[in-house]
Amino acid sequence: MKCPVCNHENGDAHFCERCGSNLTQTVSSPSPVPNPESAASEPEYTRWSSTQATSSQAPVPSNTPSVSTQKQQSTDSTDTQDHASAGDNSSNQWNNIVQNEKVQQAKEVSKQYLSYFLSVLARPYQAMKTVGDQHSLNGWLTMALIAVLSSTYFLITFSRIGMDGLFIGGFIRPLLFTAIILIASIALMYAILKIEKITFRPKTLVAQFGTLLVPAVVSLVLANLFIIISYSIAISLLAVSYIIIFVALNSVLFQYPLNRTKAAIDSMYSVLIANVVVFFIVYQLLGEVIIGLIGLMLSPFGRL
């Protein structure tokens, strides 16, 4: 072993033969102490990179949103907007479907009523004996047409002669008056059949009465057309339409087996009372208007 002090070769001895230095202490050299100059001579970019690495490994504060959280929030907001737009689109589609269904139902009702109207027009009395509850809607539609067409007749007439209160007096009042006349007719028939203790169905009664009123609709349509040609023909057709109401009232009543019980009043008189009441209502509600139109018909202007 060589002595680190005098560089003498000593072999396996523990002490140097020349200078006596302890060879066992020199073998285990102390741990090197870092040289401050070498630390100072370390490149600047090395210290900067280690500092950045340490700072990058530092934990992120909990109150600072991460990039993934921001992405998740933006994704959630986008999904919410998509769901809202999808909901709006679905509601709009549902509204369109409902509207289309209503339109289709209206078309089907109009087609059914047109076929019913044409089949009844040829033989109204025979059709009246075969109708049932399912035709009550057609009966109400027929009565509604009568009210609207009669009001249209008065509206056109008032507009041609230049009367004041055109819409109220020429359309609204005749519409309400005609509706009252028709409803009163149904109520009187109902009351008479109840007095006679006859079993019947109210819907069937409406269907029967409406079936017999189909010719009145045709008469009113012609009356509205003939206003342009001649007032005399138009007023005559209007009168025919109201006469049909009386005929329908009596026809419906007499097709039931009246006078089966010993009532306080004979069936003939009960039907007569019903006709008198309807006539009184017609006279009170439309009498003045019709009489005025008849006077206009007899004037030289009405004969044009």
Tab-separated table of C-alpha atoms in Angstrom, residues 75-282:
chain	number	residue	atom	x	y	z
A	75	THR	CA	-69.594	20.832	-22.303
A	76	ASP	CA	-72.402	20.946	-19.708
A	77	SER	CA	-73.536	24.387	-20.883
A	78	THR	CA	-73.488	23.210	-24.477
A	79	ASP	CA	-75.526	20.136	-23.534
A	80	THR	CA	-78.010	22.339	-21.672
A	81	GLN	CA	-78.427	24.587	-24.693
A	82	ASP	CA	-78.828	21.549	-26.919
A	83	HIS	CA	-81.479	20.099	-24.600
A	84	ALA	CA	-83.303	23.446	-24.500
A	85	SER	CA	-83.263	23.772	-28.276
A	86	ALA	CA	-84.340	20.150	-28.603
A	87	GLY	CA	-87.213	20.824	-26.196
A	88	ASP	CA	-88.301	23.884	-28.181
A	89	ASN	CA	-88.160	21.926	-31.404
A	90	SER	CA	-90.157	19.064	-29.905
A	91	SER	CA	-92.802	21.475	-28.553
A	92	ASN	CA	-93.069	23.172	-31.936
A	93	GLN	CA	-93.381	19.814	-33.636
A	94	TRP	CA	-96.091	18.775	-31.165
A	95	ASN	CA	-98.023	22.006	-31.795
A	96	ASN	CA	-97.781	21.424	-35.529
A	97	ILE	CA	-98.996	17.850	-35.073
A	98	VAL	CA	-101.943	19.015	-32.967
A	99	GLN	CA	-102.840	21.697	-35.496
A	100	ASN	CA	-102.568	19.218	-38.328
A	101	GLU	CA	-104.771	16.776	-36.431
A	102	LYS	CA	-107.389	19.487	-35.879
A	103	VAL	CA	-107.271	20.406	-39.550
A	104	GLN	CA	-107.602	16.769	-40.539
A	105	GLN	CA	-110.517	16.302	-38.136
A	106	ALA	CA	-112.229	19.381	-39.553
A	107	LYS	CA	-111.739	18.036	-43.063
A	108	GLU	CA	-113.151	14.661	-42.098
A	109	VAL	CA	-116.186	16.262	-40.418
A	110	SER	CA	-116.817	18.464	-43.456
A	111	LYS	CA	-116.561	15.497	-45.822
A	112	GLN	CA	-118.919	13.418	-43.687
A	113	TYR	CA	-121.387	16.274	-43.391
A	114	LEU	CA	-121.329	16.912	-47.149
A	115	SER	CA	-122.121	13.283	-47.904
A	116	TYR	CA	-124.803	13.320	-45.208
A	117	PHE	CA	-126.268	16.558	-46.569
A	118	LEU	CA	-126.524	15.268	-50.129
A	119	SER	CA	-128.045	11.938	-49.087
A	120	VAL	CA	-130.640	13.612	-46.839
A	121	LEU	CA	-131.609	16.313	-49.335
A	122	ALA	CA	-133.302	13.860	-51.687
A	123	ARG	CA	-135.524	12.204	-49.023
A	124	PRO	CA	-135.366	14.116	-45.722
A	125	TYR	CA	-138.424	12.509	-44.103
A	126	GLN	CA	-137.271	8.955	-44.786
A	127	ALA	CA	-133.760	9.830	-43.590
A	128	MET	CA	-135.257	11.307	-40.421
A	129	LYS	CA	-136.663	7.888	-39.463
A	130	THR	CA	-133.267	6.173	-39.740
A	131	VAL	CA	-130.919	8.641	-38.025
A	132	GLY	CA	-129.561	8.015	-34.528
A	133	ASP	CA	-127.409	9.561	-31.837
A	134	GLN	CA	-124.367	9.539	-34.115
A	135	HIS	CA	-126.061	12.104	-36.366
A	136	SER	CA	-126.698	14.656	-33.616
A	137	LEU	CA	-123.557	16.571	-34.601
A	138	ASN	CA	-124.873	16.852	-38.157
A	139	GLY	CA	-128.126	18.213	-36.749
A	140	TRP	CA	-126.313	20.935	-34.809
A	141	LEU	CA	-124.225	21.804	-37.872
A	142	THR	CA	-127.393	22.175	-39.946
A	143	MET	CA	-128.919	24.521	-37.383
A	144	ALA	CA	-125.687	26.534	-37.230
A	145	LEU	CA	-125.738	26.896	-41.020
A	146	ILE	CA	-129.325	28.137	-40.891
A	147	ALA	CA	-128.415	30.783	-38.306
A	148	VAL	CA	-125.340	31.968	-40.233
A	149	LEU	CA	-127.054	32.007	-43.651
A	150	SER	CA	-130.076	33.911	-42.363
A	151	SER	CA	-127.770	36.480	-40.741
A	152	THR	CA	-125.799	36.760	-43.968
A	153	TYR	CA	-129.035	37.444	-45.828
A	154	PHE	CA	-129.926	40.357	-43.544
A	155	LEU	CA	-126.373	41.672	-43.628
A	156	ILE	CA	-126.303	41.785	-47.433
A	157	THR	CA	-129.747	43.373	-47.535
A	158	PHE	CA	-128.872	46.089	-45.012
A	159	SER	CA	-125.609	46.837	-46.790
A	160	ARG	CA	-127.408	47.358	-50.098
A	161	ILE	CA	-129.970	49.798	-48.689
A	162	GLY	CA	-127.371	51.622	-46.583
A	163	MET	CA	-128.826	51.114	-43.103
A	164	ASP	CA	-126.953	52.152	-39.946
A	165	GLY	CA	-125.619	49.643	-37.414
A	166	LEU	CA	-124.739	47.272	-40.186
A	167	PHE	CA	-122.867	44.546	-38.301
A	168	ILE	CA	-124.880	44.575	-35.068
A	169	GLY	CA	-128.338	44.962	-36.564
A	170	GLY	CA	-127.694	43.107	-39.794
A	171	PHE	CA	-125.682	40.122	-38.590
A	172	ILE	CA	-125.403	39.674	-34.813
A	173	ARG	CA	-129.069	40.178	-33.944
A	174	PRO	CA	-130.485	37.885	-36.699
A	175	LEU	CA	-127.874	35.277	-35.748
A	176	LEU	CA	-128.944	35.283	-32.108
A	177	PHE	CA	-132.654	35.436	-32.999
A	178	THR	CA	-132.469	32.436	-35.312
A	179	ALA	CA	-130.468	30.442	-32.767
A	180	ILE	CA	-133.104	31.210	-30.107
A	181	ILE	CA	-135.899	30.059	-32.452
A	182	LEU	CA	-134.193	26.733	-33.189
A	183	ILE	CA	-133.293	26.028	-29.558
A	184	ALA	CA	-136.840	26.931	-28.462
A	185	SER	CA	-138.223	24.467	-31.021
A	186	ILE	CA	-136.075	21.641	-29.614
A	187	ALA	CA	-137.099	22.559	-26.046
A	188	LEU	CA	-140.801	22.481	-26.957
A	189	MET	CA	-140.492	19.083	-28.620
A	190	TYR	CA	-138.653	17.763	-25.594
A	191	ALA	CA	-141.344	19.089	-23.237
A	192	ILE	CA	-144.226	17.609	-25.264
A	193	LEU	CA	-142.612	14.166	-25.437
A	194	LYS	CA	-141.987	14.267	-21.709
A	195	ILE	CA	-145.638	15.204	-21.070
A	196	GLU	CA	-146.727	12.346	-23.292
A	197	LYS	CA	-144.439	10.018	-21.309
A	198	ILE	CA	-142.730	8.766	-24.429
A	199	THR	CA	-139.302	7.193	-24.180
A	200	PHE	CA	-136.814	8.921	-26.502
A	201	ARG	CA	-133.173	9.949	-26.706
A	202	PRO	CA	-132.414	13.689	-26.757
A	203	LYS	CA	-129.533	13.272	-29.217
A	204	THR	CA	-131.789	11.348	-31.579
A	205	LEU	CA	-134.366	14.138	-31.295
A	206	VAL	CA	-131.749	16.706	-32.322
A	207	ALA	CA	-130.610	14.492	-35.201
A	208	GLN	CA	-134.192	14.072	-36.464
A	209	PHE	CA	-134.958	17.780	-36.281
A	210	GLY	CA	-131.678	18.692	-37.991
A	211	THR	CA	-132.310	16.192	-40.768
A	212	LEU	CA	-135.627	17.819	-41.658
A	213	LEU	CA	-133.948	21.267	-41.685
A	214	VAL	CA	-131.595	20.391	-44.554
A	215	PRO	CA	-133.971	21.851	-47.216
A	216	ALA	CA	-134.022	25.107	-45.227
A	217	VAL	CA	-130.264	25.420	-45.751
A	218	VAL	CA	-130.726	25.140	-49.520
A	219	SER	CA	-133.523	27.715	-49.405
A	220	LEU	CA	-131.311	30.188	-47.519
A	221	VAL	CA	-128.402	29.689	-49.912
A	222	LEU	CA	-130.700	30.518	-52.830
A	223	ALA	CA	-132.115	33.489	-50.917
A	224	ASN	CA	-128.619	34.948	-50.495
A	225	LEU	CA	-127.927	34.484	-54.196
A	226	PHE	CA	-131.188	36.024	-55.359
A	227	ILE	CA	-130.667	39.252	-53.398
A	228	ILE	CA	-128.596	40.485	-56.323
A	229	ILE	CA	-131.297	39.581	-58.839
A	230	SER	CA	-134.610	40.279	-57.109
A	231	TYR	CA	-135.663	41.108	-53.573
A	232	SER	CA	-139.083	39.504	-54.106
A	233	ILE	CA	-137.631	36.053	-54.840
A	234	ALA	CA	-135.085	36.404	-52.051
A	235	ILE	CA	-137.639	37.308	-49.381
A	236	SER	CA	-139.890	34.476	-50.526
A	237	LEU	CA	-137.062	31.961	-50.159
A	238	LEU	CA	-136.273	33.381	-46.699
A	239	ALA	CA	-139.912	32.881	-45.677
A	240	VAL	CA	-139.827	29.304	-47.011
A	241	SER	CA	-136.808	28.519	-44.843
A	242	TYR	CA	-138.673	29.592	-41.689
A	243	ILE	CA	-141.792	27.682	-42.753
A	244	ILE	CA	-139.613	24.560	-42.988
A	245	ILE	CA	-138.776	25.015	-39.289
A	246	PHE	CA	-142.498	24.689	-38.432
A	247	VAL	CA	-142.895	21.687	-40.735
A	248	ALA	CA	-139.876	19.967	-39.177
A	249	LEU	CA	-141.234	20.611	-35.677
A	250	ASN	CA	-144.561	18.965	-36.450
A	251	SER	CA	-143.081	16.106	-38.467
A	252	VAL	CA	-140.754	15.086	-35.639
A	253	LEU	CA	-143.545	15.179	-33.074
A	254	PHE	CA	-146.092	13.240	-35.106
A	255	GLN	CA	-143.732	10.411	-35.965
A	256	TYR	CA	-143.833	9.478	-32.248
A	257	PRO	CA	-146.895	7.589	-30.903
A	258	LEU	CA	-148.655	10.520	-29.232
A	259	ASN	CA	-151.828	10.398	-27.090
A	260	ARG	CA	-151.064	6.970	-25.616
A	261	THR	CA	-151.968	8.068	-22.118
A	262	LYS	CA	-154.870	9.997	-20.703
A	263	ALA	CA	-153.067	13.299	-20.340
A	264	ALA	CA	-154.680	16.493	-19.124
A	265	ILE	CA	-154.476	17.918	-22.637
A	266	ASP	CA	-154.893	16.223	-25.995
A	267	SER	CA	-151.799	15.791	-28.161
A	268	MET	CA	-153.321	17.910	-30.907
A	269	TYR	CA	-153.543	20.896	-28.622
A	270	SER	CA	-150.082	20.429	-27.159
A	271	VAL	CA	-148.600	20.433	-30.682
A	272	LEU	CA	-150.676	23.467	-31.552
A	273	ILE	CA	-149.396	25.306	-28.501
A	274	ALA	CA	-145.839	24.506	-29.529
A	275	ASN	CA	-146.445	25.978	-32.980
A	276	VAL	CA	-148.022	29.114	-31.532
A	277	VAL	CA	-145.067	29.653	-29.201
A	278	VAL	CA	-142.544	29.260	-32.019
A	279	PHE	CA	-144.550	31.587	-34.250
A	280	PHE	CA	-144.695	34.176	-31.478
A	281	ILE	CA	-140.923	34.014	-31.028
A	282	VAL	CA	-140.365	34.370	-34.757
